[in-house]
PDB file of C-alpha atoms and ligand atoms in Angstrom:
ATOM      1  CA  MET A   1      -0.596   6.242  48.045  1.00  0.00           C
ATOM      2  CA  GLU A   2       2.954   5.432  49.099  1.00  0.00           C
ATOM      3  CA  ALA A   3       5.762   6.842  46.932  1.00  0.00           C
ATOM      4  CA  ARG A   4       8.068   4.164  45.571  1.00  0.00           C
ATOM      5  CA  HIS A   5      11.739   4.761  45.165  1.00  0.00           C
ATOM      6  CA  LEU A   6      12.659   4.344  41.515  1.00  0.00           C
ATOM      7  CA  GLU A   7      16.105   3.784  40.152  1.00  0.00           C
ATOM      8  CA  ILE A   8      16.998   5.743  36.998  1.00  0.00           C
ATOM      9  CA  THR A   9      18.211   3.215  34.423  1.00  0.00           C
ATOM     10  CA  SER A  10      18.808   3.044  30.696  1.00  0.00           C
ATOM     11  CA  GLN A  11      15.077   2.325  30.306  1.00  0.00           C
ATOM     12  CA  THR A  12      13.878   5.430  32.157  1.00  0.00           C
ATOM     13  CA  GLY A  13      11.704   7.693  29.989  1.00  0.00           C
ATOM     14  CA  LEU A  14      12.006  11.470  30.010  1.00  0.00           C
ATOM     15  CA  LEU A  15       9.264  14.080  30.208  1.00  0.00           C
ATOM     16  CA  GLY A  16       9.748  17.823  30.624  1.00  0.00           C
ATOM     17  CA  VAL A  17       8.547  21.364  30.327  1.00  0.00           C
ATOM     18  CA  LEU A  18       9.861  23.864  27.777  1.00  0.00           C
ATOM     19  CA  GLY A  19       9.525  27.491  28.875  1.00  0.00           C
ATOM     20  CA  HIS A  20      11.430  30.714  29.454  1.00  0.00           C
ATOM     21  CA  PRO A  21      11.876  31.408  32.287  1.00  0.00           C
ATOM     22  CA  VAL A  22      10.949  28.068  33.769  1.00  0.00           C
ATOM     23  CA  GLY A  23      12.804  27.924  37.079  1.00  0.00           C
ATOM     24  CA  HIS A  24       9.625  28.674  39.050  1.00  0.00           C
ATOM     25  CA  SER A  25       7.552  25.933  37.396  1.00  0.00           C
ATOM     26  CA  LEU A  26       5.651  23.617  39.736  1.00  0.00           C
ATOM     27  CA  SER A  27       5.132  21.017  37.008  1.00  0.00           C
ATOM     28  CA  PRO A  28       8.241  18.922  37.807  1.00  0.00           C
ATOM     29  CA  ARG A  29       7.079  18.607  41.398  1.00  0.00           C
ATOM     30  CA  MET A  30       3.539  17.511  40.477  1.00  0.00           C
ATOM     31  CA  HIS A  31       4.504  15.103  37.734  1.00  0.00           C
ATOM     32  CA  ASN A  32       7.407  13.458  39.551  1.00  0.00           C
ATOM     33  CA  ALA A  33       5.188  12.927  42.596  1.00  0.00           C
ATOM     34  CA  ALA A  34       2.580  11.265  40.371  1.00  0.00           C
ATOM     35  CA  LEU A  35       5.122   9.133  38.493  1.00  0.00           C
ATOM     36  CA  ARG A  36       6.712   7.929  41.751  1.00  0.00           C
ATOM     37  CA  ALA A  37       3.350   7.195  43.324  1.00  0.00           C
ATOM     38  CA  GLN A  38       2.318   5.010  40.397  1.00  0.00           C
ATOM     39  CA  GLY A  39       5.728   3.398  39.892  1.00  0.00           C
ATOM     40  CA  VAL A  40       6.058   4.728  36.341  1.00  0.00           C
ATOM     41  CA  ASP A  41       9.629   4.526  35.028  1.00  0.00           C
ATOM     42  CA  MET A  42       9.824   8.144  33.845  1.00  0.00           C
ATOM     43  CA  ILE A  43      11.189  11.395  35.210  1.00  0.00           C
ATOM     44  CA  TYR A  44      10.103  14.984  34.482  1.00  0.00           C
ATOM     45  CA  VAL A  45      12.527  17.915  34.249  1.00  0.00           C
ATOM     46  CA  ALA A  46      12.418  21.618  33.341  1.00  0.00           C
ATOM     47  CA  PHE A  47      14.186  22.979  30.242  1.00  0.00           C
ATOM     48  CA  ASP A  48      14.800  26.726  29.999  1.00  0.00           C
ATOM     49  CA  VAL A  49      14.457  27.333  26.266  1.00  0.00           C
ATOM     50  CA  PRO A  50      14.843  30.919  24.989  1.00  0.00           C
ATOM     51  CA  PRO A  51      12.633  31.772  22.000  1.00  0.00           C
ATOM     52  CA  GLU A  52      15.462  31.569  19.451  1.00  0.00           C
ATOM     53  CA  ARG A  53      16.159  27.956  20.506  1.00  0.00           C
ATOM     54  CA  LEU A  54      12.588  26.646  20.379  1.00  0.00           C
ATOM     55  CA  THR A  55      12.940  25.015  16.951  1.00  0.00           C
ATOM     56  CA  TYR A  56      16.070  23.117  18.055  1.00  0.00           C
ATOM     57  CA  ALA A  57      14.438  22.138  21.332  1.00  0.00           C
ATOM     58  CA  VAL A  58      11.416  20.662  19.545  1.00  0.00           C
ATOM     59  CA  GLU A  59      13.706  18.791  17.146  1.00  0.00           C
ATOM     60  CA  GLY A  60      15.534  17.634  20.292  1.00  0.00           C
ATOM     61  CA  LEU A  61      12.317  16.078  21.615  1.00  0.00           C
ATOM     62  CA  ARG A  62      12.290  13.898  18.497  1.00  0.00           C
ATOM     63  CA  ALA A  63      16.034  13.246  18.402  1.00  0.00           C
ATOM     64  CA  LEU A  64      16.260  12.228  22.065  1.00  0.00           C
ATOM     65  CA  GLY A  65      13.008  10.282  22.118  1.00  0.00           C
ATOM     66  CA  ILE A  66      11.606  12.420  24.920  1.00  0.00           C
ATOM     67  CA  LYS A  67       8.188  10.893  25.655  1.00  0.00           C
ATOM     68  CA  GLY A  68       6.269  14.090  26.154  1.00  0.00           C
ATOM     69  CA  ALA A  69       6.504  17.728  27.146  1.00  0.00           C
ATOM     70  CA  ASN A  70       4.577  20.636  28.487  1.00  0.00           C
ATOM     71  CA  ILE A  71       4.981  23.876  26.609  1.00  0.00           C
ATOM     72  CA  THR A  72       4.665  27.057  28.591  1.00  0.00           C
ATOM     73  CA  VAL A  73       5.151  30.831  28.315  1.00  0.00           C
ATOM     74  CA  PRO A  74       6.251  32.158  25.855  1.00  0.00           C
ATOM     75  CA  HIS A  75       6.144  29.190  23.449  1.00  0.00           C
ATOM     76  CA  LYS A  76       2.521  27.938  23.437  1.00  0.00           C
ATOM     77  CA  GLU A  77       1.562  29.611  20.173  1.00  0.00           C
ATOM     78  CA  ARG A  78       4.799  29.332  18.200  1.00  0.00           C
ATOM     79  CA  VAL A  79       5.160  25.616  18.888  1.00  0.00           C
ATOM     80  CA  VAL A  80       1.972  24.839  16.926  1.00  0.00           C
ATOM     81  CA  ASN A  81       3.780  25.083  13.581  1.00  0.00           C
ATOM     82  CA  LEU A  82       6.694  22.909  14.703  1.00  0.00           C
ATOM     83  CA  LEU A  83       4.666  19.769  15.420  1.00  0.00           C
ATOM     84  CA  ASP A  84       3.555  16.869  13.192  1.00  0.00           C
ATOM     85  CA  SER A  85      -0.090  17.175  14.202  1.00  0.00           C
ATOM     86  CA  VAL A  86      -2.256  19.225  16.520  1.00  0.00           C
ATOM     87  CA  ASP A  87      -5.595  18.114  17.954  1.00  0.00           C
ATOM     88  CA  PRO A  88      -8.668  20.030  16.736  1.00  0.00           C
ATOM     89  CA  LEU A  89      -9.204  22.074  19.907  1.00  0.00           C
ATOM     90  CA  ALA A  90      -5.565  23.189  20.165  1.00  0.00           C
ATOM     91  CA  ALA A  91      -5.559  23.973  16.426  1.00  0.00           C
ATOM     92  CA  ARG A  92      -8.728  26.041  16.744  1.00  0.00           C
ATOM     93  CA  ILE A  93      -7.356  28.220  19.537  1.00  0.00           C
ATOM     94  CA  GLY A  94      -3.820  28.233  18.153  1.00  0.00           C
ATOM     95  CA  ALA A  95      -2.079  27.233  21.389  1.00  0.00           C
ATOM     96  CA  VAL A  96      -0.466  23.971  22.590  1.00  0.00           C
ATOM     97  CA  ASN A  97       0.554  23.269  26.194  1.00  0.00           C
ATOM     98  CA  THR A  98       1.170  19.519  25.882  1.00  0.00           C
ATOM     99  CA  VAL A  99       3.118  17.479  23.352  1.00  0.00           C
ATOM    100  CA  VAL A 100       2.924  13.697  23.077  1.00  0.00           C
ATOM    101  CA  ASN A 101       5.757  11.913  21.280  1.00  0.00           C
ATOM    102  CA  ASP A 102       4.174   8.962  19.503  1.00  0.00           C
ATOM    103  CA  ASN A 103       7.162   7.046  18.092  1.00  0.00           C
ATOM    104  CA  GLY A 104       8.807  10.169  16.746  1.00  0.00           C
ATOM    105  CA  ARG A 105       5.598  11.942  15.687  1.00  0.00           C
ATOM    106  CA  LEU A 106       4.882  14.953  17.877  1.00  0.00           C
ATOM    107  CA  CYS A 107       1.208  15.667  18.528  1.00  0.00           C
ATOM    108  CA  GLY A 108       0.063  18.879  20.241  1.00  0.00           C
ATOM    109  CA  HIS A 109      -2.835  19.194  22.690  1.00  0.00           C
ATOM    110  CA  ASN A 110      -4.226  21.930  24.905  1.00  0.00           C
ATOM    111  CA  THR A 111      -5.083  20.761  28.418  1.00  0.00           C
ATOM    112  CA  ASP A 112      -5.400  24.320  29.803  1.00  0.00           C
ATOM    113  CA  VAL A 113      -8.939  24.461  28.398  1.00  0.00           C
ATOM    114  CA  ALA A 114     -10.169  21.252  30.036  1.00  0.00           C
ATOM    115  CA  GLY A 115      -8.136  22.098  33.164  1.00  0.00           C
ATOM    116  CA  PHE A 116      -9.981  25.372  33.559  1.00  0.00           C
ATOM    117  CA  LEU A 117     -13.386  23.737  33.024  1.00  0.00           C
ATOM    118  CA  SER A 118     -12.576  21.003  35.484  1.00  0.00           C
ATOM    119  CA  ALA A 119     -11.579  23.590  38.112  1.00  0.00           C
ATOM    120  CA  LEU A 120     -14.761  25.566  37.391  1.00  0.00           C
ATOM    121  CA  ARG A 121     -16.864  22.434  37.883  1.00  0.00           C
ATOM    122  CA  SER A 122     -15.350  21.928  41.336  1.00  0.00           C
ATOM    123  CA  VAL A 123     -17.212  25.069  42.446  1.00  0.00           C
ATOM    124  CA  LYS A 124     -19.988  25.244  39.814  1.00  0.00           C
ATOM    125  CA  PRO A 125     -21.017  21.687  38.866  1.00  0.00           C
ATOM    126  CA  ASP A 126     -22.934  22.786  35.761  1.00  0.00           C
ATOM    127  CA  GLY A 127     -19.909  24.645  34.403  1.00  0.00           C
ATOM    128  CA  ALA A 128     -20.216  27.828  32.345  1.00  0.00           C
ATOM    129  CA  ARG A 129     -23.308  26.832  30.347  1.00  0.00           C
ATOM    130  CA  GLY A 130     -25.733  29.768  30.270  1.00  0.00           C
ATOM    131  CA  LEU A 131     -23.534  31.999  32.460  1.00  0.00           C
ATOM    132  CA  ARG A 132     -22.559  35.591  31.784  1.00  0.00           C
ATOM    133  CA  CYS A 133     -18.786  35.691  32.212  1.00  0.00           C
ATOM    134  CA  LEU A 134     -16.358  38.548  32.544  1.00  0.00           C
ATOM    135  CA  VAL A 135     -12.696  37.778  31.835  1.00  0.00           C
ATOM    136  CA  ALA A 136      -9.965  40.280  32.733  1.00  0.00           C
ATOM    137  CA  GLY A 137      -6.902  39.917  30.506  1.00  0.00           C
ATOM    138  CA  ALA A 138      -6.138  39.151  26.894  1.00  0.00           C
ATOM    139  CA  GLY A 139      -2.876  37.168  26.983  1.00  0.00           C
ATOM    140  CA  GLY A 140      -2.304  33.442  26.604  1.00  0.00           C
ATOM    141  CA  ALA A 141      -4.125  32.509  29.823  1.00  0.00           C
ATOM    142  CA  ALA A 142      -7.165  34.608  28.874  1.00  0.00           C
ATOM    143  CA  ARG A 143      -7.194  33.022  25.437  1.00  0.00           C
ATOM    144  CA  ALA A 144      -7.454  29.487  26.850  1.00  0.00           C
ATOM    145  CA  ILE A 145     -10.122  30.596  29.333  1.00  0.00           C
ATOM    146  CA  VAL A 146     -12.262  32.359  26.703  1.00  0.00           C
ATOM    147  CA  ALA A 147     -11.940  29.229  24.528  1.00  0.00           C
ATOM    148  CA  ALA A 148     -13.025  27.095  27.501  1.00  0.00           C
ATOM    149  CA  LEU A 149     -16.046  29.293  28.272  1.00  0.00           C
ATOM    150  CA  SER A 150     -16.997  29.195  24.636  1.00  0.00           C
ATOM    151  CA  GLU A 151     -16.622  25.376  24.498  1.00  0.00           C
ATOM    152  CA  ASP A 152     -18.863  25.165  27.534  1.00  0.00           C
ATOM    153  CA  GLU A 153     -21.519  27.383  25.903  1.00  0.00           C
ATOM    154  CA  ALA A 154     -21.386  30.389  28.210  1.00  0.00           C
ATOM    155  CA  ALA A 155     -24.266  32.731  27.383  1.00  0.00           C
ATOM    156  CA  GLU A 156     -21.994  35.765  27.046  1.00  0.00           C
ATOM    157  CA  ILE A 157     -18.282  36.408  27.458  1.00  0.00           C
ATOM    158  CA  TRP A 158     -17.064  39.903  28.149  1.00  0.00           C
ATOM    159  CA  VAL A 159     -13.341  40.639  27.967  1.00  0.00           C
ATOM    160  CA  HIS A 160     -11.718  43.615  29.663  1.00  0.00           C
ATOM    161  CA  ASN A 161      -8.019  44.350  29.278  1.00  0.00           C
ATOM    162  CA  ARG A 162      -5.646  47.177  30.174  1.00  0.00           C
ATOM    163  CA  THR A 163      -4.768  47.395  26.481  1.00  0.00           C
ATOM    164  CA  SER A 164      -8.232  47.448  24.927  1.00  0.00           C
ATOM    165  CA  ARG A 165      -7.031  46.565  21.405  1.00  0.00           C
ATOM    166  CA  ARG A 166      -5.899  43.126  22.663  1.00  0.00           C
ATOM    167  CA  ALA A 167      -9.346  42.497  24.161  1.00  0.00           C
ATOM    168  CA  GLN A 168     -10.923  43.176  20.776  1.00  0.00           C
ATOM    169  CA  THR A 169      -8.422  40.902  19.021  1.00  0.00           C
ATOM    170  CA  LEU A 170      -9.258  38.095  21.453  1.00  0.00           C
ATOM    171  CA  CYS A 171     -13.004  38.593  20.861  1.00  0.00           C
ATOM    172  CA  ASP A 172     -12.428  38.514  17.100  1.00  0.00           C
ATOM    173  CA  SER A 173     -10.702  35.112  17.471  1.00  0.00           C
ATOM    174  CA  ALA A 174     -13.419  33.854  19.808  1.00  0.00           C
ATOM    175  CA  ALA A 175     -16.070  34.489  17.157  1.00  0.00           C
ATOM    176  CA  ALA A 176     -14.805  31.296  15.483  1.00  0.00           C
ATOM    177  CA  TRP A 177     -14.603  29.145  18.622  1.00  0.00           C
ATOM    178  CA  GLY A 178     -18.223  28.489  19.540  1.00  0.00           C
ATOM    179  CA  ARG A 179     -21.669  29.936  19.844  1.00  0.00           C
ATOM    180  CA  SER A 180     -21.002  32.234  22.812  1.00  0.00           C
ATOM    181  CA  LEU A 181     -21.211  35.936  22.206  1.00  0.00           C
ATOM    182  CA  CYS A 182     -17.862  37.587  23.020  1.00  0.00           C
ATOM    183  CA  LYS A 183     -17.556  41.347  23.476  1.00  0.00           C
ATOM    184  CA  ALA A 184     -14.736  43.649  24.525  1.00  0.00           C
ATOM    185  CA  VAL A 185     -15.599  45.826  27.535  1.00  0.00           C
ATOM    186  CA  ALA A 186     -14.517  49.476  27.733  1.00  0.00           C
ATOM    187  CA  ASP A 187     -13.060  50.864  30.982  1.00  0.00           C
ATOM    188  CA  ASN A 188     -16.133  52.963  31.725  1.00  0.00           C
ATOM    189  CA  ASP A 189     -18.402  49.932  31.373  1.00  0.00           C
ATOM    190  CA  LEU A 190     -16.424  47.616  33.653  1.00  0.00           C
ATOM    191  CA  GLY A 191     -18.423  48.212  36.859  1.00  0.00           C
ATOM    192  CA  ALA A 192     -21.757  47.536  35.152  1.00  0.00           C
ATOM    193  CA  ARG A 193     -20.388  44.323  33.591  1.00  0.00           C
ATOM    194  CA  VAL A 194     -19.060  43.111  36.932  1.00  0.00           C
ATOM    195  CA  GLN A 195     -22.510  43.576  38.415  1.00  0.00           C
ATOM    196  CA  ALA A 196     -24.222  41.836  35.504  1.00  0.00           C
ATOM    197  CA  ALA A 197     -21.799  38.895  35.359  1.00  0.00           C
ATOM    198  CA  ASP A 198     -22.241  35.534  37.110  1.00  0.00           C
ATOM    199  CA  LEU A 199     -18.606  34.454  36.730  1.00  0.00           C
ATOM    200  CA  LEU A 200     -15.563  36.717  37.070  1.00  0.00           C
ATOM    201  CA  VAL A 201     -12.166  35.417  35.953  1.00  0.00           C
ATOM    202  CA  ASN A 202      -8.888  37.210  36.509  1.00  0.00           C
ATOM    203  CA  ALA A 203      -6.567  36.066  33.703  1.00  0.00           C
ATOM    204  CA  THR A 204      -4.107  38.934  34.126  1.00  0.00           C
ATOM    205  CA  SER A 205      -0.885  38.770  36.088  1.00  0.00           C
ATOM    206  CA  VAL A 206      -2.248  41.361  38.532  1.00  0.00           C
ATOM    207  CA  GLY A 207      -1.934  39.915  42.010  1.00  0.00           C
ATOM    208  CA  LEU A 208       1.071  37.785  41.061  1.00  0.00           C
ATOM    209  CA  ALA A 209       3.238  39.909  43.340  1.00  0.00           C
ATOM    210  CA  ALA A 210       1.826  39.862  46.868  1.00  0.00           C
ATOM    211  CA  SER A 211       2.861  43.494  47.179  1.00  0.00           C
ATOM    212  CA  VAL A 212       0.527  44.593  44.355  1.00  0.00           C
ATOM    213  CA  LYS A 213      -2.719  45.759  45.890  1.00  0.00           C
ATOM    214  CA  GLU A 214      -4.500  46.716  42.664  1.00  0.00           C
ATOM    215  CA  SER A 215      -7.136  44.384  41.264  1.00  0.00           C
ATOM    216  CA  ALA A 216      -8.306  43.532  37.747  1.00  0.00           C
ATOM    217  CA  PHE A 217     -11.913  44.072  38.947  1.00  0.00           C
ATOM    218  CA  PRO A 218     -13.557  46.582  41.257  1.00  0.00           C
ATOM    219  CA  VAL A 219     -13.863  44.041  44.105  1.00  0.00           C
ATOM    220  CA  ASP A 220     -16.048  46.334  46.197  1.00  0.00           C
ATOM    221  CA  ILE A 221     -19.018  45.463  43.985  1.00  0.00           C
ATOM    222  CA  VAL A 222     -18.473  41.699  44.081  1.00  0.00           C
ATOM    223  CA  ASP A 223     -21.224  39.969  46.051  1.00  0.00           C
ATOM    224  CA  SER A 224     -22.520  36.533  46.985  1.00  0.00           C
ATOM    225  CA  HIS A 225     -24.070  35.830  43.556  1.00  0.00           C
ATOM    226  CA  HIS A 226     -20.619  35.810  41.929  1.00  0.00           C
ATOM    227  CA  VAL A 227     -18.241  32.948  41.305  1.00  0.00           C
ATOM    228  CA  VAL A 228     -14.696  34.336  41.121  1.00  0.00           C
ATOM    229  CA  MET A 229     -11.703  32.542  39.637  1.00  0.00           C
ATOM    230  CA  ASP A 230      -8.156  33.852  39.730  1.00  0.00           C
ATOM    231  CA  VAL A 231      -5.444  32.315  37.504  1.00  0.00           C
ATOM    232  CA  VAL A 232      -2.916  33.588  40.012  1.00  0.00           C
ATOM    233  CA  TYR A 233      -1.983  31.193  42.813  1.00  0.00           C
ATOM    234  CA  GLY A 234       0.352  31.131  45.738  1.00  0.00           C
ATOM    235  CA  PRO A 235       0.746  29.523  49.128  1.00  0.00           C
ATOM    236  CA  ARG A 236      -2.092  31.658  50.580  1.00  0.00           C
ATOM    237  CA  PRO A 237      -5.385  32.853  49.078  1.00  0.00           C
ATOM    238  CA  THR A 238      -4.627  35.544  46.503  1.00  0.00           C
ATOM    239  CA  ALA A 239      -5.728  39.122  47.271  1.00  0.00           C
ATOM    240  CA  LEU A 240      -8.637  38.752  44.816  1.00  0.00           C
ATOM    241  CA  VAL A 241      -9.792  35.424  46.259  1.00  0.00           C
ATOM    242  CA  ALA A 242      -9.584  36.742  49.834  1.00  0.00           C
ATOM    243  CA  ALA A 243     -11.517  39.925  48.940  1.00  0.00           C
ATOM    244  CA  ALA A 244     -14.173  38.019  47.004  1.00  0.00           C
ATOM    245  CA  ARG A 245     -14.700  35.479  49.820  1.00  0.00           C
ATOM    246  CA  ALA A 246     -14.956  38.290  52.360  1.00  0.00           C
ATOM    247  CA  ARG A 247     -17.837  39.652  50.293  1.00  0.00           C
ATOM    248  CA  GLY A 248     -19.621  36.297  50.250  1.00  0.00           C
ATOM    249  CA  ALA A 249     -18.597  35.075  46.772  1.00  0.00           C
ATOM    250  CA  VAL A 250     -17.412  31.565  45.966  1.00  0.00           C
ATOM    251  CA  ALA A 251     -13.778  32.036  44.898  1.00  0.00           C
ATOM    252  CA  LEU A 252     -10.976  29.795  43.669  1.00  0.00           C
ATOM    253  CA  ASP A 253      -7.366  30.580  42.878  1.00  0.00           C
ATOM    254  CA  GLY A 254      -5.296  29.174  39.982  1.00  0.00           C
ATOM    255  CA  ARG A 255      -4.013  26.145  41.853  1.00  0.00           C
ATOM    256  CA  GLU A 256      -6.898  23.872  40.876  1.00  0.00           C
ATOM    257  CA  MET A 257      -6.572  24.849  37.193  1.00  0.00           C
ATOM    258  CA  LEU A 258      -2.839  24.102  37.395  1.00  0.00           C
ATOM    259  CA  ILE A 259      -3.464  20.671  38.930  1.00  0.00           C
ATOM    260  CA  MET A 260      -6.194  19.716  36.497  1.00  0.00           C
ATOM    261  CA  GLN A 261      -4.289  20.685  33.350  1.00  0.00           C
ATOM    262  CA  ALA A 262      -1.319  18.701  34.687  1.00  0.00           C
ATOM    263  CA  ALA A 263      -3.512  15.695  35.423  1.00  0.00           C
ATOM    264  CA  ILE A 264      -4.889  15.670  31.887  1.00  0.00           C
ATOM    265  CA  SER A 265      -1.359  15.944  30.400  1.00  0.00           C
ATOM    266  CA  TYR A 266      -0.215  13.070  32.651  1.00  0.00           C
ATOM    267  CA  ARG A 267      -3.024  10.878  31.370  1.00  0.00           C
ATOM    268  CA  LEU A 268      -2.043  11.649  27.764  1.00  0.00           C
ATOM    269  CA  TRP A 269       1.581  10.603  28.391  1.00  0.00           C
ATOM    270  CA  THR A 270       1.077   7.562  30.610  1.00  0.00           C
ATOM    271  CA  GLY A 271      -2.388   6.332  29.724  1.00  0.00           C
ATOM    272  CA  LEU A 272      -3.006   6.067  33.484  1.00  0.00           C
ATOM    273  CA  GLN A 273      -5.691   7.593  35.668  1.00  0.00           C
ATOM    274  CA  PRO A 274      -3.792  10.510  37.282  1.00  0.00           C
ATOM    275  CA  PRO A 275      -3.305  10.403  41.084  1.00  0.00           C
ATOM    276  CA  ILE A 276      -4.804  13.854  41.545  1.00  0.00           C
ATOM    277  CA  GLU A 277      -4.603  13.883  45.353  1.00  0.00           C
ATOM    278  CA  THR A 278      -0.867  13.099  45.159  1.00  0.00           C
ATOM    279  CA  MET A 279      -0.382  15.903  42.640  1.00  0.00           C
ATOM    280  CA  ARG A 280      -2.349  18.303  44.827  1.00  0.00           C
ATOM    281  CA  LYS A 281      -0.380  17.341  47.957  1.00  0.00           C
ATOM    282  CA  SER A 282       2.936  17.832  46.148  1.00  0.00           C
ATOM    283  CA  LEU A 283       2.149  21.538  45.985  1.00  0.00           C
ATOM    284  CA  ASP A 284       1.543  21.854  49.708  1.00  0.00           C
ATOM    285  CA  ILE A 285       5.248  22.049  50.492  1.00  0.00           C
ATOM    286  CA  GLU A 286       5.886  25.782  50.760  1.00  0.00           C
ATOM    287  CA  GLU A 287       8.631  26.693  48.342  1.00  0.00           C
ATOM    288  CA  ARG A 288       8.731  30.448  48.627  1.00  0.00           C
TER     289      ARG A 288
HETATM  290  P1  ATR B 301      -0.173  35.123  29.957  1.00  0.00           P
HETATM  291  O1  ATR B 301       0.213  34.323  28.745  1.00  0.00           O
HETATM  292  O2  ATR B 301       0.272  34.499  31.248  1.00  0.00           O
HETATM  293  O3  ATR B 301      -1.622  35.479  29.953  1.00  0.00           O
HETATM  294  P2  ATR B 301       0.619  37.702  28.926  1.00  0.00           P
HETATM  295  O4  ATR B 301       0.343  37.294  27.520  1.00  0.00           O
HETATM  296  O5  ATR B 301       1.856  38.493  29.196  1.00  0.00           O
HETATM  297  O6  ATR B 301       0.707  36.450  29.907  1.00  0.00           O
HETATM  298  O7  ATR B 301      -0.662  38.516  29.467  1.00  0.00           O
HETATM  299  C1  ATR B 301      -0.680  39.143  30.697  1.00  0.00           C
HETATM  300  C2  ATR B 301      -2.050  39.815  30.887  1.00  0.00           C
HETATM  301  O8  ATR B 301      -2.049  40.536  32.124  1.00  0.00           O
HETATM  302  C3  ATR B 301      -2.349  40.856  29.816  1.00  0.00           C
HETATM  303  O9  ATR B 301      -3.753  40.870  29.611  1.00  0.00           O
HETATM  304  C4  ATR B 301      -1.874  42.142  30.472  1.00  0.00           C
HETATM  305  O10 ATR B 301      -2.494  43.320  29.968  1.00  0.00           O
HETATM  306  P3  ATR B 301      -1.882  44.081  28.662  1.00  0.00           P
HETATM  307  O11 ATR B 301      -2.395  43.324  27.481  1.00  0.00           O
HETATM  308  O12 ATR B 301      -2.416  45.453  28.776  1.00  0.00           O
HETATM  309  O13 ATR B 301      -0.384  44.007  28.806  1.00  0.00           O
HETATM  310  C5  ATR B 301      -2.317  41.907  31.893  1.00  0.00           C
HETATM  311  N1  ATR B 301      -1.596  42.736  32.875  1.00  0.00           N
HETATM  312  C6  ATR B 301      -0.319  42.563  33.283  1.00  0.00           C
HETATM  313  N2  ATR B 301       0.006  43.513  34.219  1.00  0.00           N
HETATM  314  C7  ATR B 301      -1.114  44.263  34.396  1.00  0.00           C
HETATM  315  C8  ATR B 301      -1.441  45.383  35.242  1.00  0.00           C
HETATM  316  N3  ATR B 301      -0.548  45.888  36.091  1.00  0.00           N
HETATM  317  N4  ATR B 301      -2.680  45.890  35.158  1.00  0.00           N
HETATM  318  C9  ATR B 301      -3.602  45.367  34.321  1.00  0.00           C
HETATM  319  N5  ATR B 301      -3.362  44.309  33.501  1.00  0.00           N
HETATM  320  C10 ATR B 301      -2.139  43.769  33.532  1.00  0.00           C
END
């Protein structure tokens, strides 16, 4: 699809992302590419909003008539109480990553959940239904992923985290999200759970720095029966994805999840079918 050149006028609508820090966000690139490709008279910018300014920033969305926003780290949970309404899924998991401004009423959604499931279906068409899943991590990303696995009726969800108390807290929350059984995994049980699992998900920031060689899982026991997903992404396969593929597993990094959550947000704001290929291609330009 050919990108059209759009003039910014007094009619141009504004979209953006609120985060802190936000300078590394790839969302402006994906959304502006999509908006240009479809000739939508909107632009998307990044707002660096420190935690103590979040309330003002959300009021600013209303005051300035900003059409919609993504909410990212560290605001996804706190923003819930600042909105006029929150859709049932986002309310259940207590995290919002997308806000739609409907004539001054701000409604919160969570597209991370559907984004993860859509990425999973690109490598596992039946999704998580009936699978035994091991998630490493217990932060915001892990929370959305555990919610997604639960929505999709995974048979079992095991959560391992460096700080074990947080894994237990996440499992306690997950008890209310669906029918899947969610259990915290102790360090000494991790190897056995990796072997028993069908799907391994790294939802920690381990691997974010290319220099970090450690892994959230013992990769030497990954084999071809595993599907491995890494929330981390970069220009090249992440260390976990490369190691898992070398051992015969199907593996996917966080790029597809990023694209799919963005595509779902875009549809909420514009009502249009998102140009996913355009969004995907916009990430191909190496920026680091
Ligand atoms: P996000 O919202 O992106 O998930 P977060 O809430 O800061 O970010 O969570 C980061 C996750 O990565 C946590 O599960 C964290 O483990 P702790 O709860 O013990 O902090 C995990 N993590 C970060 N660095 C890690 C490391 N070097 N080894 C293992 N886990 C790590």
